[in-house]
Amino acid sequence: MLFTSLHFFIFFAVVLIGLVLLRHNEHKITWLMLAGAVFYGYWNWKFLALLAFTSVFDFYLGLRLGAAEGVLRKRLLALDIGVNLGILCIFKYLNFFIDSANAIFSPLGLHFPVLNILLPIGISFFVFEAMSYCIDIYRGKIEPYRNWRHFALFIFFFPRLIAGPIIRPADFLPQLQREIRITGPNFILGGQMFLMGMTKKLVIADRLAPFVDHVFANPGQYSGLSIWQAVIAYSIQIFCDFSGYSDMALGLAKILGFDLPVNFRMPYIATSLTDFWRRWHISLSSWLRDYLYIPLGGNRHGVPRMYLNLLITMMLGGLWHGASWNFVIWGVLHGLGLAVHKAFSTVRAGWRWRGDDWATKIISWAATYLFVCFGWVFFRSQSLSDATTCLLKMAEVVPGGLTWLCGPLLAILPFVIVAHASGLVLQRWKSPPILNLNRFSHLVFLFCWMMGIFFLAATESAPFIYFQF
Amino acid sequence: MKLLRSTVKILAALLVSAAIWEVLLRLFIIGPIPEHYNPELGWISKPFSRGLQTDEGRGVLRYNELGFRDAPVSKKAPGEFRILALGDSYTEGRQMSLSLTYPARLQQLLRAKNATAITGRRARVLNGGRIGTSPAWAVYFADRYQKVFEPDWVVLLVRDGGWPLTLNRTKEIFYRPLDDGFEIKRQGQWARMSRHRRFLLQLGARNLAVFQYGVRSWHFMTATDDEENGGIARKKHTRSTRAALSVRAIDWTAQQLRQKYPRLVIVHMPSSQPARNGLLPPQPEEKALIAACRRYGIPLITMREKIVGDYQQTGQPAYGFSNTLPWAGHPNAHGHELVAHALYEFFVGKLRSGAQPSTPAVSTAHRLGRER
């Protein structure tokens, strides 16, 4: 069920009613866990078994890990990582590896059959979360949980089950120790976050989707100017789509009384690639930093090794998004960009020039945004050849094609710029403004907002982009 | 008491919000054009109403005393060469300013010096397009149109999707199939209209932008596919039966039009699709129309080759707008321009030669079965 569908509103209302009627916290936890099972089963009930297996396997392995010492501890951790990555590889990457092998070995007359494997929705998210539980136990960050239902809720928690944010057990599980209550302030603040997410998704992202989809499906037919528009539109679409979903997830969790980590902090105001990755999909980038980059050595083994670790981390981060060489290239590009930025920062540290002037900031911002858009071409294109076509057209190396003005982009761009500027001001506030529904003006504002979403929502709803990951 | 106060506050806030959005919608997005029932012409756009349409393209809308998107219709002046352009939304052209629609462009072309020198007469082209109608309207109202407008020539622009609508019993005017033809039926003012729609129409709720736009938004959120071609006909007939009925309806329509309009030219606009980046292949309706016009001696202009050839030369799609996609939806200003030029060539040729109305002429070559 999509968060923006009528079915979900009914489902959520039932969940809320259950939480209000139930008295004991443990019953509420069970109720939420069952709600998560219903939510996930609605997509495909067959994969509930996979989710259940993950919750049972990692829970019991965590218990054993907590009690083990020495080599056994390492072996148990290796088992957990192996099984979880194995699940991911089978369901998500097996056909990718088979296709790649076929491309290499087909000149020798060898051909491996591609398997008909359905991709369980949200697998990239809950597998990473399950792995982080055992890794944190191994590192001594958390103690193994004795209550399976608590851990199961960590896996089954439906607001973030399908497309994140990736939550850490150390952040989520302690919240289950306090009573789950639906409070007025949480309801209002969560509702605001949810409406913000709906606005980004339905009013902005879905309006840009038809044009973006059409141009990227037929890049050869369009001129460089049209493709530039499509790339910029896609950069806005993917941000509003994904951050919109994250906002809705955070809002729903807030209504239920839980706090999830913020996943985006205005990434398109970043003035460097390093800054960008501190603002974009924060839950994934921090996960990769803590569970991949640092274990690889981070920056502790010299500069060349640091660059290599960055490259590997970003490459695998790209592969996490999808089983395609386009995503690998996208990850490698960002890895290279981060390495270059780090090298430049090191060199610049020895200069007198600080680079704090406005001209430098604007140039840095423009260069960062253009680089990110360059990466989006690979991320969005349906194949490498399409990505190449797009880039050649954008550089006017291949002229010609239809120049089509994207009206929605021209209408939306000023709002996005104003929203980012407002965000720069609002981020200085310690807490976000909360509507006071006892005040008539706030009530009018809320209804205007809701009506605005209803009237301005795109006539065709596009699927959430990150569902495919 | 507290509950009552809260309820009143909420309702008041809703009304204020609705009022705010009514203003914003009217200023920037939609100025609703309410429907009005005319006993002689049926449901039309409200006479003298003004509005705005921005969903597809952008059009500032003004309607005359007869509910047509045109200037008020004056009595035919002596020596005036009058053309009546009939059709549906493709003719009405809400997606652009009136001056860019093909009737207006045709009028401009015919009033140019060289055309007047040929014709010796001042041209007036009336836009008689009515959104949501089918060719059945042109058949049913033929006598009325001839009397009110006194046209020298009638242009009827048709599209493939319009033919199934002639059989749609939820429409005000539809065909009832008989063994040897059809019977054209017109329903009463409120026939087959749901009670709540009738109530809202009588209430004048459709005068409100929040209502009309809200219904549109709700429709897109909840609508099933192919509702336009549905109606009761879909439930009764299989797909092949409907296609056969459409073909019969085309033949019958051509026969009726031949009898009712002494000087008629039909323009056929092929269907397009964004996914194909161009036109759909010729549909059975297009082939049936060509055959029917040949049979009954009706001049037919098929725009297929013109649109394809023009696109190959200029790279400009004939359909689609900046807020939609290339080849999506209605013909754009470029598409209307192509139609206007095709009609201009036809009429100048006719007037120059002084040919009689019974002489069939197809000004654009077509080949049956040619596919893109």
Tab-separated table of C-alpha atoms in Angstrom, chain B residues 7-307:
chain	number	residue	atom	x	y	z
B	7	THR	CA	-17.232	22.207	15.064
B	8	VAL	CA	-18.218	25.713	14.042
B	9	LYS	CA	-14.560	26.770	14.052
B	10	ILE	CA	-13.581	23.845	11.852
B	11	LEU	CA	-16.406	24.479	9.401
B	12	ALA	CA	-15.558	28.172	9.275
B	13	ALA	CA	-11.895	27.369	8.631
B	14	LEU	CA	-12.907	24.997	5.830
B	15	LEU	CA	-15.064	27.668	4.218
B	16	VAL	CA	-12.326	30.291	4.456
B	17	SER	CA	-9.796	27.853	2.974
B	18	ALA	CA	-12.193	26.991	0.169
B	19	ALA	CA	-12.708	30.695	-0.534
B	20	ILE	CA	-8.953	31.278	-0.667
B	21	TRP	CA	-8.502	28.410	-3.106
B	22	GLU	CA	-11.470	29.593	-5.172
B	23	VAL	CA	-9.644	32.845	-5.767
B	24	LEU	CA	-6.271	31.209	-6.411
B	25	LEU	CA	-7.718	28.652	-8.817
B	26	ARG	CA	-9.608	31.280	-10.774
B	27	LEU	CA	-6.562	33.504	-11.035
B	28	PHE	CA	-4.007	30.912	-12.044
B	29	ILE	CA	-5.392	27.525	-12.906
B	30	ILE	CA	-9.024	27.207	-13.845
B	31	GLY	CA	-11.894	29.518	-14.450
B	32	PRO	CA	-14.762	27.078	-14.563
B	33	ILE	CA	-17.103	27.110	-17.512
B	34	PRO	CA	-20.461	26.014	-16.208
B	35	GLU	CA	-22.868	24.012	-18.299
B	36	HIS	CA	-26.176	25.419	-19.390
B	37	TYR	CA	-29.196	23.670	-20.860
B	38	ASN	CA	-30.508	25.156	-24.069
B	39	PRO	CA	-33.756	23.481	-25.176
B	40	GLU	CA	-32.741	23.732	-28.806
B	41	LEU	CA	-29.032	23.002	-28.596
B	42	GLY	CA	-28.919	20.796	-25.512
B	43	TRP	CA	-26.175	21.079	-22.904
B	44	ILE	CA	-23.795	23.830	-23.940
B	45	SER	CA	-21.190	25.980	-22.245
B	46	LYS	CA	-22.924	28.800	-20.436
B	47	PRO	CA	-23.468	31.726	-22.820
B	48	PHE	CA	-21.212	34.735	-22.295
B	49	SER	CA	-19.172	32.878	-19.669
B	50	ARG	CA	-15.447	33.393	-19.285
B	51	GLY	CA	-12.847	31.067	-17.938
B	52	LEU	CA	-9.345	29.708	-17.922
B	53	GLN	CA	-7.915	26.272	-18.730
B	54	THR	CA	-4.342	25.316	-17.823
B	55	ASP	CA	-4.365	21.542	-17.472
B	56	GLU	CA	-3.301	20.999	-21.036
B	57	GLY	CA	-1.794	23.985	-22.774
B	58	ARG	CA	-3.282	27.252	-21.690
B	59	GLY	CA	-6.455	28.832	-22.975
B	60	VAL	CA	-8.418	31.906	-21.991
B	61	LEU	CA	-12.022	30.990	-22.724
B	62	ARG	CA	-14.937	33.150	-23.791
B	63	TYR	CA	-18.274	31.896	-25.035
B	64	ASN	CA	-20.871	33.564	-27.169
B	65	GLU	CA	-24.635	33.625	-26.860
B	66	LEU	CA	-24.918	30.105	-28.265
B	67	GLY	CA	-22.309	28.595	-25.934
B	68	PHE	CA	-19.669	28.351	-28.639
B	69	ARG	CA	-16.147	29.521	-28.157
B	70	ASP	CA	-16.351	32.352	-30.626
B	71	ALA	CA	-17.459	35.918	-31.039
B	72	PRO	CA	-21.221	36.505	-31.051
B	73	VAL	CA	-22.795	35.241	-34.246
B	74	SER	CA	-24.105	38.048	-36.372
B	75	LYS	CA	-26.521	37.747	-39.231
B	76	LYS	CA	-24.774	36.715	-42.401
B	77	ALA	CA	-23.648	39.787	-44.286
B	78	PRO	CA	-24.260	40.118	-48.034
B	79	GLY	CA	-21.354	38.634	-49.933
B	80	GLU	CA	-19.996	36.913	-46.853
B	81	PHE	CA	-18.393	33.526	-47.369
B	82	ARG	CA	-19.332	31.676	-44.227
B	83	ILE	CA	-17.843	28.419	-43.028
B	84	LEU	CA	-19.089	26.584	-39.968
B	85	ALA	CA	-16.472	24.398	-38.249
B	86	LEU	CA	-18.069	21.592	-36.262
B	87	GLY	CA	-16.458	19.015	-34.039
B	88	ASP	CA	-15.539	18.281	-30.466
B	89	SER	CA	-12.745	19.523	-28.209
B	90	TYR	CA	-10.302	19.238	-31.122
B	91	THR	CA	-12.237	22.013	-32.819
B	92	GLU	CA	-13.062	24.049	-29.721
B	93	GLY	CA	-9.336	24.112	-28.910
B	94	ARG	CA	-9.478	25.072	-25.248
B	95	GLN	CA	-5.774	24.340	-24.996
B	96	MET	CA	-4.721	27.547	-26.724
B	97	SER	CA	-5.904	31.021	-27.431
B	98	LEU	CA	-8.825	31.243	-29.839
B	99	SER	CA	-6.770	32.972	-32.502
B	100	LEU	CA	-4.558	29.887	-32.824
B	101	THR	CA	-7.381	27.400	-33.376
B	102	TYR	CA	-7.830	26.155	-36.902
B	103	PRO	CA	-11.164	27.960	-37.541
B	104	ALA	CA	-9.570	31.284	-36.577
B	105	ARG	CA	-6.415	30.581	-38.556
B	106	LEU	CA	-8.439	29.494	-41.572
B	107	GLN	CA	-10.369	32.749	-41.380
B	108	GLN	CA	-7.121	34.731	-41.266
B	109	LEU	CA	-5.760	32.840	-44.245
B	110	LEU	CA	-8.954	33.281	-46.273
B	111	ARG	CA	-9.061	36.995	-45.484
B	112	ALA	CA	-5.543	37.500	-46.749
B	113	LYS	CA	-5.391	39.589	-49.860
B	114	ASN	CA	-4.709	36.876	-52.391
B	115	ALA	CA	-7.519	34.668	-51.102
B	116	THR	CA	-10.071	37.467	-51.190
B	117	ALA	CA	-8.947	38.308	-54.671
B	118	ILE	CA	-9.674	34.748	-55.688
B	119	THR	CA	-12.940	34.363	-53.857
B	120	GLY	CA	-14.177	37.915	-54.162
B	121	ARG	CA	-15.834	37.415	-50.817
B	122	ARG	CA	-14.968	38.139	-47.196
B	123	ALA	CA	-14.596	34.915	-45.222
B	124	ARG	CA	-16.035	34.234	-41.796
B	125	VAL	CA	-15.242	30.947	-40.099
B	126	LEU	CA	-17.339	30.108	-37.061
B	127	ASN	CA	-16.034	27.844	-34.325
B	128	GLY	CA	-18.869	25.416	-33.601
B	129	GLY	CA	-16.768	22.952	-31.610
B	130	ARG	CA	-18.440	21.445	-28.546
B	131	ILE	CA	-16.352	19.643	-25.992
B	132	GLY	CA	-17.360	16.090	-25.195
B	133	THR	CA	-19.543	15.608	-28.268
B	134	SER	CA	-19.405	13.142	-31.135
B	135	PRO	CA	-20.272	13.353	-34.869
B	136	ALA	CA	-23.815	12.467	-33.790
B	137	TRP	CA	-24.269	16.104	-32.744
B	138	ALA	CA	-23.530	17.260	-36.274
B	139	VAL	CA	-26.211	14.895	-37.572
B	140	TYR	CA	-28.843	15.743	-34.982
B	141	PHE	CA	-28.479	19.517	-35.032
B	142	ALA	CA	-27.927	19.842	-38.790
B	143	ASP	CA	-31.222	21.621	-39.484
B	144	ARG	CA	-30.735	23.952	-36.543
B	145	TYR	CA	-27.183	24.794	-37.514
B	146	GLN	CA	-28.148	25.455	-41.120
B	147	LYS	CA	-30.919	27.789	-40.014
B	148	VAL	CA	-28.977	29.700	-37.382
B	149	PHE	CA	-25.608	29.988	-39.086
B	150	GLU	CA	-26.514	29.870	-42.800
B	151	PRO	CA	-23.136	28.429	-43.718
B	152	ASP	CA	-21.869	28.227	-47.240
B	153	TRP	CA	-19.708	25.313	-46.237
B	154	VAL	CA	-19.502	23.075	-43.202
B	155	VAL	CA	-16.273	21.566	-41.921
B	156	LEU	CA	-16.558	18.591	-39.601
B	157	LEU	CA	-13.344	17.557	-37.859
B	158	VAL	CA	-13.456	14.000	-36.566
B	159	ARG	CA	-11.067	11.748	-34.685
B	160	ASP	CA	-11.044	7.971	-34.236
B	161	GLY	CA	-11.952	8.194	-30.562
B	162	GLY	CA	-15.103	10.134	-31.338
B	163	TRP	CA	-16.903	7.307	-33.154
B	164	PRO	CA	-17.510	4.984	-30.180
B	165	LEU	CA	-19.072	7.973	-28.421
B	166	THR	CA	-21.888	7.937	-30.987
B	167	LEU	CA	-22.975	4.651	-29.418
B	168	ASN	CA	-22.514	5.729	-25.814
B	169	ARG	CA	-25.927	5.849	-24.192
B	170	THR	CA	-24.734	8.032	-21.349
B	171	LYS	CA	-24.271	10.842	-23.843
B	172	GLU	CA	-27.049	13.322	-24.519
B	173	ILE	CA	-27.197	12.291	-28.203
B	174	PHE	CA	-26.437	8.766	-29.301
B	175	TYR	CA	-27.280	6.170	-31.931
B	176	ARG	CA	-29.485	3.230	-31.214
B	177	PRO	CA	-28.511	0.342	-33.487
B	178	LEU	CA	-31.264	-1.057	-35.695
B	179	ASP	CA	-31.133	-3.966	-38.072
B	180	ASP	CA	-30.736	-1.743	-41.109
B	181	GLY	CA	-29.089	1.307	-39.686
B	182	PHE	CA	-29.376	3.481	-36.643
B	183	GLU	CA	-31.862	5.669	-34.918
B	184	ILE	CA	-30.543	8.904	-33.504
B	185	LYS	CA	-31.798	9.622	-30.003
B	186	ARG	CA	-31.667	12.662	-27.837
B	187	GLN	CA	-32.174	12.292	-24.145
B	188	GLY	CA	-34.037	14.694	-21.908
B	189	GLN	CA	-32.257	17.340	-19.879
B	190	TRP	CA	-31.732	15.169	-16.833
B	191	ALA	CA	-31.897	11.737	-18.400
B	192	ARG	CA	-29.223	9.251	-17.255
B	193	MET	CA	-27.789	11.853	-14.974
B	194	SER	CA	-27.054	10.781	-11.435
B	195	ARG	CA	-29.120	12.455	-8.751
B	196	HIS	CA	-26.161	14.088	-7.063
B	197	ARG	CA	-24.867	15.496	-10.345
B	198	ARG	CA	-28.284	16.853	-11.162
B	199	PHE	CA	-28.547	18.373	-7.690
B	200	LEU	CA	-25.148	20.010	-7.985
B	201	LEU	CA	-25.942	21.356	-11.445
B	202	GLN	CA	-29.219	22.816	-10.239
B	203	LEU	CA	-27.409	24.268	-7.254
B	204	GLY	CA	-24.905	25.901	-9.544
B	205	ALA	CA	-22.029	24.221	-7.752
B	206	ARG	CA	-20.276	23.736	-11.050
B	207	ASN	CA	-19.854	27.494	-11.185
B	208	LEU	CA	-17.242	27.077	-8.465
B	209	ALA	CA	-13.614	26.422	-9.355
B	210	VAL	CA	-13.036	24.428	-6.165
B	211	PHE	CA	-15.903	22.182	-7.097
B	212	GLN	CA	-15.002	21.661	-10.732
B	213	TYR	CA	-11.311	21.219	-10.025
B	214	GLY	CA	-12.002	19.110	-6.972
B	215	VAL	CA	-14.213	16.774	-8.990
B	216	ARG	CA	-11.458	16.550	-11.589
B	217	SER	CA	-8.873	15.680	-8.939
B	218	TRP	CA	-11.199	13.130	-7.355
B	219	HIS	CA	-11.937	11.647	-10.759
B	220	PHE	CA	-8.254	11.119	-11.516
B	221	MET	CA	-7.676	9.579	-8.107
B	222	THR	CA	-10.510	7.111	-8.450
B	223	ALA	CA	-11.337	6.705	-12.148
B	224	THR	CA	-11.061	3.370	-13.927
B	225	ASP	CA	-9.736	3.023	-17.455
B	226	ASP	CA	-11.783	3.694	-20.591
B	227	GLU	CA	-14.604	5.427	-18.821
B	228	GLU	CA	-15.162	7.739	-21.788
B	229	ASN	CA	-15.789	4.894	-24.188
B	230	GLY	CA	-17.815	2.943	-21.690
B	231	GLY	CA	-21.345	3.766	-20.959
B	232	ILE	CA	-23.864	1.060	-21.295
B	233	ALA	CA	-22.675	-0.035	-24.706
B	234	ARG	CA	-19.530	-1.582	-23.218
B	235	LYS	CA	-21.464	-3.797	-20.911
B	236	LYS	CA	-23.663	-5.150	-23.627
B	237	HIS	CA	-21.225	-5.726	-26.439
B	238	THR	CA	-17.880	-7.431	-26.936
B	239	ARG	CA	-14.914	-5.552	-28.290
B	240	SER	CA	-15.307	-6.919	-31.809
B	241	THR	CA	-19.003	-6.104	-31.807
B	242	ARG	CA	-18.246	-2.537	-30.726
B	243	ALA	CA	-15.680	-2.155	-33.495
B	244	ALA	CA	-18.164	-3.449	-36.064
B	245	LEU	CA	-20.833	-1.121	-34.709
B	246	SER	CA	-18.428	1.825	-34.939
B	247	VAL	CA	-17.735	1.029	-38.577
B	248	ARG	CA	-21.475	0.826	-39.298
B	249	ALA	CA	-22.007	4.055	-37.401
B	250	ILE	CA	-19.396	5.786	-39.543
B	251	ASP	CA	-21.090	4.704	-42.738
B	252	TRP	CA	-24.503	5.722	-41.492
B	253	THR	CA	-23.210	9.073	-40.246
B	254	ALA	CA	-21.624	9.821	-43.619
B	255	GLN	CA	-24.894	8.986	-45.321
B	256	GLN	CA	-26.843	11.299	-43.014
B	257	LEU	CA	-24.339	14.118	-43.315
B	258	ARG	CA	-24.454	13.909	-47.092
B	259	GLN	CA	-28.196	14.405	-46.987
B	260	LYS	CA	-28.205	17.175	-44.411
B	261	TYR	CA	-25.223	19.287	-45.463
B	262	PRO	CA	-25.123	20.199	-49.164
B	263	ARG	CA	-21.574	21.512	-48.868
B	264	LEU	CA	-19.564	19.538	-46.401
B	265	VAL	CA	-15.896	18.632	-46.005
B	266	ILE	CA	-14.705	16.219	-43.355
B	267	VAL	CA	-11.262	16.481	-41.799
B	268	HIS	CA	-9.847	13.402	-40.137
B	269	MET	CA	-7.256	13.788	-37.350
B	270	PRO	CA	-5.365	10.569	-36.649
B	271	SER	CA	-4.665	9.447	-33.098
B	272	SER	CA	-1.235	9.953	-31.567
B	273	GLN	CA	0.647	8.442	-28.684
B	274	PRO	CA	3.652	9.754	-26.709
B	275	ALA	CA	5.080	6.260	-26.290
B	276	ARG	CA	5.264	5.952	-30.095
B	277	ASN	CA	6.593	9.477	-30.490
B	278	GLY	CA	4.079	9.966	-33.230
B	279	LEU	CA	0.852	8.725	-34.722
B	280	LEU	CA	-0.832	5.420	-34.178
B	281	PRO	CA	-1.174	3.250	-37.288
B	282	PRO	CA	-4.419	3.721	-39.244
B	283	GLN	CA	-7.287	2.451	-37.161
B	284	PRO	CA	-10.380	0.643	-38.531
B	285	GLU	CA	-12.349	3.856	-38.005
B	286	GLU	CA	-10.044	5.804	-40.303
B	287	LYS	CA	-10.308	3.216	-43.046
B	288	ALA	CA	-14.079	3.053	-42.643
B	289	LEU	CA	-14.334	6.830	-42.885
B	290	ILE	CA	-12.316	6.927	-46.107
B	291	ALA	CA	-14.517	4.243	-47.618
B	292	ALA	CA	-17.719	5.956	-46.486
B	293	CYS	CA	-16.698	9.368	-47.842
B	294	ARG	CA	-15.869	7.782	-51.185
B	295	ARG	CA	-19.191	6.003	-51.237
B	296	TYR	CA	-21.252	9.107	-50.519
B	297	GLY	CA	-19.109	11.618	-52.348
B	298	ILE	CA	-18.049	13.671	-49.341
B	299	PRO	CA	-14.758	15.540	-49.638
B	300	LEU	CA	-12.363	14.165	-47.052
B	301	ILE	CA	-9.078	15.609	-45.846
B	302	THR	CA	-6.958	13.103	-43.952
B	303	MET	CA	-4.209	14.775	-41.991
B	304	ARG	CA	-2.034	11.701	-41.532
B	305	GLU	CA	0.473	12.296	-44.300
B	306	LYS	CA	0.568	16.013	-43.713
B	307	ILE	CA	1.389	15.546	-40.023
